[in-house]
C-alpha cells in the first residue's frame, strides 16, 4: 500500500476548499494527510475548521506588508511547514503572494486554486471580473505556483456556465462548488502520478 502524501494548507478565509481536501483525506479518495494548516489571519474560519477536524493549525503573523510575507514571516512559515513534514503546500484562499525563498524551499510543490479559467482573470475577485466582463462560461483552475501572479502551469480546470439569472454572488457559489470537487480530485491524480 502506498504511503500517504503529506500536505500543508495555507488559507486566509473560510476554508471551504481546505474542508473539501480534509474530507477527501478522511474518505481516502485523496491518499494524503494534512499535517498543518497555517493562516495569516488570526480569526480566520479556516483555523476553526481545522480545530474542529483535529488538524494541527496555527496563525503566523505575516509581518508588515499587506500583500506578501516579510522576511521574518517567510522564514517562520517555511520552518513551520518543514517541521510539519509537509511535502506539498496547497494554497486554499491564501491572499498573499509567495516569492523567492518560499518557492525555492518547496520547488514545484506549491499548488493553488483560483476562481477563474486562467489565464483569464488573474488577481482578486476573479469571478466578479469574469461576471462584469460578460463571459458566458467561467470556472476554476488548479495550478502550480510560480513567480508570477496566477501564472503557473495549469493542472486542471473546471467549467461553470454563466446563467442569465446569475448575479456575481450566485455565480461564485457555483464556482466554489466546482472548486470543492476539482481540488481534491486533482491532487489525488497528481499524487498518483496521473498528471
Ligand atoms: C476560493 O474561491 C479560492 O479560489 C480563492 O479564494 C477562495 C477561498 O475560499 N482564491 C483566490 O482568489 C486566490 N487567487 P475558501 O477559504 O472557502 O476555500
mmCIF file of C-alpha atoms and ligand atoms in Angstrom:
data_model
loop_
_atom_site.group_PDB
_atom_site.id
_atom_site.type_symbol
_atom_site.label_atom_id
_atom_site.label_comp_id
_atom_site.label_asym_id
_atom_site.label_seq_id
_atom_site.Cartn_x
_atom_site.Cartn_y
_atom_site.Cartn_z
ATOM 1 C CA UNK A 1 0.000 0.000 0.000
ATOM 2 C CA UNK A 2 1.422 3.405 -0.957
ATOM 3 C CA UNK A 3 2.277 5.882 1.783
ATOM 4 C CA UNK A 4 0.116 8.958 2.238
ATOM 5 C CA UNK A 5 1.454 12.197 0.782
ATOM 6 C CA UNK A 6 1.918 14.873 3.435
ATOM 7 C CA UNK A 7 0.415 18.229 2.590
ATOM 8 C CA UNK A 8 0.052 21.514 4.410
ATOM 9 C CA UNK A 9 -2.642 24.076 3.645
ATOM 10 C CA UNK A 10 -2.356 27.867 3.747
ATOM 11 C CA UNK A 11 -5.521 29.954 3.810
ATOM 12 C CA UNK A 12 -6.812 33.362 4.816
ATOM 13 C CA UNK A 13 -10.568 32.851 4.791
ATOM 14 C CA UNK A 14 -13.498 30.485 5.198
ATOM 15 C CA UNK A 15 -11.674 27.258 4.496
ATOM 16 C CA UNK A 16 -14.260 25.601 2.242
ATOM 17 C CA UNK A 17 -11.517 24.305 -0.046
ATOM 18 C CA UNK A 18 -9.480 23.136 2.918
ATOM 19 C CA UNK A 19 -12.546 21.303 4.241
ATOM 20 C CA UNK A 20 -13.069 19.552 0.913
ATOM 21 C CA UNK A 21 -9.428 18.390 0.991
ATOM 22 C CA UNK A 22 -9.744 17.203 4.601
ATOM 23 C CA UNK A 23 -12.955 15.305 3.800
ATOM 24 C CA UNK A 24 -11.324 13.652 0.779
ATOM 25 C CA UNK A 25 -8.382 12.610 3.000
ATOM 26 C CA UNK A 26 -10.806 11.137 5.550
ATOM 27 C CA UNK A 27 -12.613 9.154 2.855
ATOM 28 C CA UNK A 28 -9.257 8.111 1.386
ATOM 29 C CA UNK A 29 -10.322 9.311 -2.075
ATOM 30 C CA UNK A 30 -7.245 11.525 -1.608
ATOM 31 C CA UNK A 31 -4.417 9.442 -0.149
ATOM 32 C CA UNK A 32 -2.882 12.307 1.760
ATOM 33 C CA UNK A 33 -2.524 13.589 5.294
ATOM 34 C CA UNK A 34 -2.871 17.258 6.152
ATOM 35 C CA UNK A 35 -0.009 17.894 8.561
ATOM 36 C CA UNK A 36 -0.649 21.583 9.257
ATOM 37 C CA UNK A 37 -2.943 24.483 8.411
ATOM 38 C CA UNK A 38 -1.498 27.999 8.618
ATOM 39 C CA UNK A 39 -3.364 31.258 8.315
ATOM 40 C CA UNK A 40 -2.118 34.817 8.086
ATOM 41 C CA UNK A 41 -5.456 35.978 9.583
ATOM 42 C CA UNK A 42 -5.797 35.400 13.315
ATOM 43 C CA UNK A 43 -9.563 34.882 13.398
ATOM 44 C CA UNK A 44 -9.869 33.096 10.039
ATOM 45 C CA UNK A 45 -12.596 30.456 9.876
ATOM 46 C CA UNK A 46 -10.153 28.035 8.272
ATOM 47 C CA UNK A 47 -8.350 27.737 11.628
ATOM 48 C CA UNK A 48 -11.598 26.911 13.447
ATOM 49 C CA UNK A 49 -12.483 24.343 10.837
ATOM 50 C CA UNK A 50 -9.062 22.726 11.264
ATOM 51 C CA UNK A 51 -9.526 22.730 15.035
ATOM 52 C CA UNK A 52 -12.931 21.027 14.677
ATOM 53 C CA UNK A 53 -11.358 18.368 12.476
ATOM 54 C CA UNK A 54 -8.446 17.828 14.860
ATOM 55 C CA UNK A 55 -5.841 19.002 12.356
ATOM 56 C CA UNK A 56 -2.813 20.966 13.665
ATOM 57 C CA UNK A 57 -3.262 24.642 12.880
ATOM 58 C CA UNK A 58 -1.684 27.960 13.649
ATOM 59 C CA UNK A 59 -1.808 31.654 12.915
ATOM 60 C CA UNK A 60 1.573 33.024 11.903
ATOM 61 C CA UNK A 61 1.872 36.773 11.763
ATOM 62 C CA UNK A 62 2.543 37.798 8.140
ATOM 63 C CA UNK A 63 4.546 40.865 9.157
ATOM 64 C CA UNK A 64 4.492 44.409 7.929
ATOM 65 C CA UNK A 65 3.315 44.048 4.314
ATOM 66 C CA UNK A 66 -0.265 43.789 3.066
ATOM 67 C CA UNK A 67 0.190 41.559 0.023
ATOM 68 C CA UNK A 68 3.205 39.397 0.860
ATOM 69 C CA UNK A 69 5.103 37.926 3.818
ATOM 70 C CA UNK A 70 8.003 39.905 5.208
ATOM 71 C CA UNK A 71 11.378 38.143 5.557
ATOM 72 C CA UNK A 72 10.870 37.137 9.198
ATOM 73 C CA UNK A 73 7.393 35.813 8.486
ATOM 74 C CA UNK A 74 8.524 33.965 5.370
ATOM 75 C CA UNK A 75 11.229 32.171 7.400
ATOM 76 C CA UNK A 76 8.676 31.298 10.112
ATOM 77 C CA UNK A 77 6.219 29.889 7.527
ATOM 78 C CA UNK A 78 8.947 27.788 5.882
ATOM 79 C CA UNK A 79 10.158 26.439 9.234
ATOM 80 C CA UNK A 80 6.667 25.509 10.438
ATOM 81 C CA UNK A 81 5.882 23.788 7.137
ATOM 82 C CA UNK A 82 9.174 21.867 7.053
ATOM 83 C CA UNK A 83 8.800 20.883 10.729
ATOM 84 C CA UNK A 84 5.337 19.502 9.936
ATOM 85 C CA UNK A 85 6.891 17.193 7.355
ATOM 86 C CA UNK A 86 4.791 18.594 4.508
ATOM 87 C CA UNK A 87 5.934 17.535 1.046
ATOM 88 C CA UNK A 88 3.428 19.750 -0.763
ATOM 89 C CA UNK A 89 1.828 23.088 0.091
ATOM 90 C CA UNK A 90 -1.766 23.613 -1.056
ATOM 91 C CA UNK A 91 -2.966 27.204 -1.117
ATOM 92 C CA UNK A 92 -6.671 27.478 -0.364
ATOM 93 C CA UNK A 93 -7.651 31.120 -0.467
ATOM 94 C CA UNK A 94 -4.275 32.355 0.806
ATOM 95 C CA UNK A 95 -4.371 36.005 -0.148
ATOM 96 C CA UNK A 96 -0.652 36.795 -0.227
ATOM 97 C CA UNK A 97 1.934 36.426 -2.953
ATOM 98 C CA UNK A 98 4.644 33.859 -2.227
ATOM 99 C CA UNK A 99 8.080 34.588 -3.549
ATOM 100 C CA UNK A 100 11.787 33.758 -3.651
ATOM 101 C CA UNK A 101 12.857 31.764 -0.618
ATOM 102 C CA UNK A 102 9.433 30.219 -0.094
ATOM 103 C CA UNK A 103 9.101 28.909 -3.640
ATOM 104 C CA UNK A 104 12.699 27.646 -3.582
ATOM 105 C CA UNK A 105 12.016 25.820 -0.292
ATOM 106 C CA UNK A 106 9.097 23.987 -1.950
ATOM 107 C CA UNK A 107 10.294 23.929 -5.553
ATOM 108 C CA UNK A 108 7.414 22.910 -7.878
ATOM 109 C CA UNK A 109 5.478 21.746 -4.833
ATOM 110 C CA UNK A 110 3.144 24.669 -4.221
ATOM 111 C CA UNK A 111 -0.357 24.376 -5.683
ATOM 112 C CA UNK A 112 -3.154 26.906 -5.864
ATOM 113 C CA UNK A 113 -6.825 27.020 -6.729
ATOM 114 C CA UNK A 114 -8.091 30.130 -8.482
ATOM 115 C CA UNK A 115 -11.740 31.050 -9.191
ATOM 116 C CA UNK A 116 -11.497 31.643 -12.962
ATOM 117 C CA UNK A 117 -10.357 29.873 -16.113
ATOM 118 C CA UNK A 118 -6.762 31.088 -16.171
ATOM 119 C CA UNK A 119 -5.066 32.794 -17.892
ATOM 120 C CA UNK A 120 -8.273 34.860 -17.949
ATOM 121 C CA UNK A 121 -8.944 36.993 -14.891
ATOM 122 C CA UNK A 122 -5.944 36.563 -12.588
ATOM 123 C CA UNK A 123 -5.862 38.510 -9.317
ATOM 124 C CA UNK A 124 -8.568 39.412 -6.851
ATOM 125 C CA UNK A 125 -12.310 38.637 -7.090
ATOM 126 C CA UNK A 126 -11.772 36.772 -10.341
ATOM 127 C CA UNK A 127 -15.409 35.592 -10.517
ATOM 128 C CA UNK A 128 -16.564 39.195 -10.368
ATOM 129 C CA UNK A 129 -14.086 40.251 -13.036
ATOM 130 C CA UNK A 130 -15.480 37.485 -15.274
ATOM 131 C CA UNK A 131 -19.113 38.347 -14.489
ATOM 132 C CA UNK A 132 -18.562 42.062 -15.094
ATOM 133 C CA UNK A 133 -16.791 41.309 -18.390
ATOM 134 C CA UNK A 134 -19.859 39.383 -19.549
ATOM 135 C CA UNK A 135 -18.311 35.973 -20.251
ATOM 136 C CA UNK A 136 -20.701 33.085 -20.868
ATOM 137 C CA UNK A 137 -18.503 30.418 -19.285
ATOM 138 C CA UNK A 138 -16.036 30.650 -16.449
ATOM 139 C CA UNK A 139 -14.850 28.270 -13.737
ATOM 140 C CA UNK A 140 -11.791 27.474 -11.673
ATOM 141 C CA UNK A 141 -8.191 26.400 -12.161
ATOM 142 C CA UNK A 142 -5.764 24.296 -10.144
ATOM 143 C CA UNK A 143 -2.189 25.260 -10.977
ATOM 144 C CA UNK A 144 1.380 25.092 -9.778
ATOM 145 C CA UNK A 145 2.562 28.339 -8.222
ATOM 146 C CA UNK A 146 5.469 30.143 -9.857
ATOM 147 C CA UNK A 147 6.910 33.649 -9.526
ATOM 148 C CA UNK A 148 4.047 35.358 -11.368
ATOM 149 C CA UNK A 149 0.539 36.100 -10.184
ATOM 150 C CA UNK A 150 -1.710 33.127 -11.015
ATOM 151 C CA UNK A 151 0.599 32.151 -13.883
ATOM 152 C CA UNK A 152 1.983 28.687 -13.018
ATOM 153 C CA UNK A 153 1.468 25.530 -15.016
ATOM 154 C CA UNK A 154 -2.202 24.548 -15.227
ATOM 155 C CA UNK A 155 -3.020 21.117 -13.781
ATOM 156 C CA UNK A 156 -6.811 21.064 -14.176
ATOM 157 C CA UNK A 157 -9.794 23.287 -14.859
ATOM 158 C CA UNK A 158 -13.493 23.069 -14.096
ATOM 159 C CA UNK A 159 -16.025 24.874 -16.278
ATOM 160 C CA UNK A 160 -19.052 26.712 -14.896
ATOM 161 C CA UNK A 161 -21.588 28.279 -17.292
ATOM 162 C CA UNK A 162 -22.880 31.773 -16.550
ATOM 163 C CA UNK A 163 -26.684 31.706 -16.386
ATOM 164 C CA UNK A 164 -28.978 34.540 -17.497
ATOM 165 C CA UNK A 165 -30.341 34.679 -13.945
ATOM 166 C CA UNK A 166 -26.904 34.826 -12.271
ATOM 167 C CA UNK A 167 -25.649 37.591 -10.045
ATOM 168 C CA UNK A 168 -21.922 37.592 -9.324
ATOM 169 C CA UNK A 169 -22.802 36.045 -5.947
ATOM 170 C CA UNK A 170 -24.781 33.088 -7.324
ATOM 171 C CA UNK A 171 -22.121 32.540 -9.975
ATOM 172 C CA UNK A 172 -19.412 32.441 -7.325
ATOM 173 C CA UNK A 173 -21.410 29.925 -5.263
ATOM 174 C CA UNK A 174 -21.410 27.501 -8.203
ATOM 175 C CA UNK A 175 -17.712 28.144 -8.886
ATOM 176 C CA UNK A 176 -16.963 27.298 -5.268
ATOM 177 C CA UNK A 177 -18.951 24.055 -5.553
ATOM 178 C CA UNK A 178 -16.844 23.187 -8.588
ATOM 179 C CA UNK A 179 -13.656 24.119 -6.693
ATOM 180 C CA UNK A 180 -14.566 21.708 -3.920
ATOM 181 C CA UNK A 181 -14.862 18.906 -6.463
ATOM 182 C CA UNK A 182 -11.847 19.873 -8.584
ATOM 183 C CA UNK A 183 -9.192 20.498 -5.919
ATOM 184 C CA UNK A 184 -9.283 17.118 -4.129
ATOM 185 C CA UNK A 185 -9.697 15.148 -7.364
ATOM 186 C CA UNK A 186 -6.767 16.966 -8.995
ATOM 187 C CA UNK A 187 -4.481 16.407 -6.011
ATOM 188 C CA UNK A 188 -5.466 12.730 -5.991
ATOM 189 C CA UNK A 189 -4.449 12.419 -9.651
ATOM 190 C CA UNK A 190 -1.247 14.413 -9.064
ATOM 191 C CA UNK A 191 -0.138 12.269 -6.127
ATOM 192 C CA UNK A 192 -0.911 9.119 -8.139
ATOM 193 C CA UNK A 193 1.378 10.405 -10.898
ATOM 194 C CA UNK A 194 -1.607 10.650 -13.230
ATOM 195 C CA UNK A 195 -0.804 14.236 -14.257
HETATM 196 C C1 LIG B 1 -11.624 30.343 -3.219
HETATM 197 O O1 LIG B 1 -12.703 30.662 -4.062
HETATM 198 C C2 LIG B 1 -10.318 30.421 -3.973
HETATM 199 O O2 LIG B 1 -10.438 30.053 -5.311
HETATM 200 C C3 LIG B 1 -9.982 31.871 -3.838
HETATM 201 O O3 LIG B 1 -10.325 32.189 -2.522
HETATM 202 C C4 LIG B 1 -11.452 31.420 -2.138
HETATM 203 C C5 LIG B 1 -11.204 30.818 -0.778
HETATM 204 O O4 LIG B 1 -12.350 30.231 -0.269
HETATM 205 N N1 LIG B 1 -8.607 32.099 -4.107
HETATM 206 C C6 LIG B 1 -8.137 33.134 -4.794
HETATM 207 O O5 LIG B 1 -8.852 34.020 -5.226
HETATM 208 C C7 LIG B 1 -6.628 33.141 -4.991
HETATM 209 N N2 LIG B 1 -6.268 33.986 -6.075
HETATM 210 P P1 LIG B 1 -12.254 29.213 0.932
HETATM 211 O O6 LIG B 1 -11.465 29.893 2.042
HETATM 212 O O7 LIG B 1 -13.680 28.986 1.345
HETATM 213 O O8 LIG B 1 -11.586 27.977 0.435
#
